[in-house]
Amino acid sequence: MKILVVGGSGFLGDELAQQSATDGHIVAATYLTRPGMAAGVNWLPLDVRDRTAVVDLIGAFSPDVVINAAYRQSDWVTTAVGAAHVAIATSGNGGRLVHVSSDAVFSGKAVTYTEDCVPDPVTPYGAAKAAAEAAVQVISPAAVIARTSLIIGDSGSPHEGLVHSLASGSRDGMLFTDDVRCPVHVCDLAAALLELANTDRAGIHHIAGADAVSRYELGSLIAQRDGFDPARLPFGRRADTDLLGPIDVRLDCALTQRHLKTRLRGAREFVK
């Protein structure tokens, strides 16, 4: 199978590209500034904001599956319009699309969200992700839209880097005790996305970890695993700040998990 990972140089994208190549697929992955690290992958430069470039690249590679993991939190055009460009090009080329979305599409008012919950974002990034979902649903009804949460690995994720910096005292800030998510391991997430790509399933799917944990609890687990003193982590409550964004968002993944062989582990299990 020919697989194209859009946004392949990111933390998730690189894992998707590596797993695809390891499984023996023909793999290409795109990057904006520099290629990723995955071996056995054809790395291609692409700016998803350029509709013509997206159409030309997907037309030339002619993938069976496109997984869109491209986003920039501060850039509406990349996150929302870029997703539409990828959906248009994939649909026009006859490929299957798996679009990666986020729990940022929710406000947190309901706390726990199933796949049929209507997005109610409270941040520009969440609004861009919600707009991308709507565009993909209209352009490519057969696509999978996979909402996920905080992505963690065995090292290398942004949150793990933040924890290390805070624990070593090289960065100011704090981890919130009331900011709750369902962290997912990057390997589990990539495997689940590739598994869904190889099915005829369509629509919204939730792919997140089994445990709802605060950013502070998660940070403490990471610090202990990586040889830092968790007691050195500064903490506080997000509710006591003026930071915009949801506080407690938990993705209910029970329905999706029933259709997956990949087991979505919780952070208390995979961060050891």
CSV table of C-alpha atoms in Angstrom, one decimal, residues 65 96-98 141-144 193-203 205 259:
chain,number,residue,atom,x,y,z
A,65,VAL,CA,-4.0,6.4,2.0
A,96,ARG,CA,-8.6,7.2,1.5
A,97,LEU,CA,-8.2,10.1,4.0
A,98,VAL,CA,-7.5,9.8,7.7
A,141,PRO,CA,-17.6,11.8,3.8
A,142,ALA,CA,-15.8,8.5,3.7
A,143,ALA,CA,-12.8,9.9,5.6
A,144,VAL,CA,-11.9,9.0,9.2
A,193,LEU,CA,-4.7,5.5,12.9
A,194,LEU,CA,-3.0,3.0,10.5
A,195,GLU,CA,-5.5,0.3,11.6
A,196,LEU,CA,-8.4,2.6,10.8
A,197,ALA,CA,-6.9,3.5,7.5
A,198,ASN,CA,-7.1,-0.1,6.5
A,199,THR,CA,-10.8,-0.4,7.2
A,200,ASP,CA,-13.9,1.0,5.6
A,201,ARG,CA,-14.9,3.0,8.7
A,202,ALA,CA,-15.8,6.6,8.3
A,203,GLY,CA,-16.6,9.7,10.4
A,205,HIS,CA,-13.4,8.5,16.1
A,259,HIS,CA,-13.3,-1.7,16.6
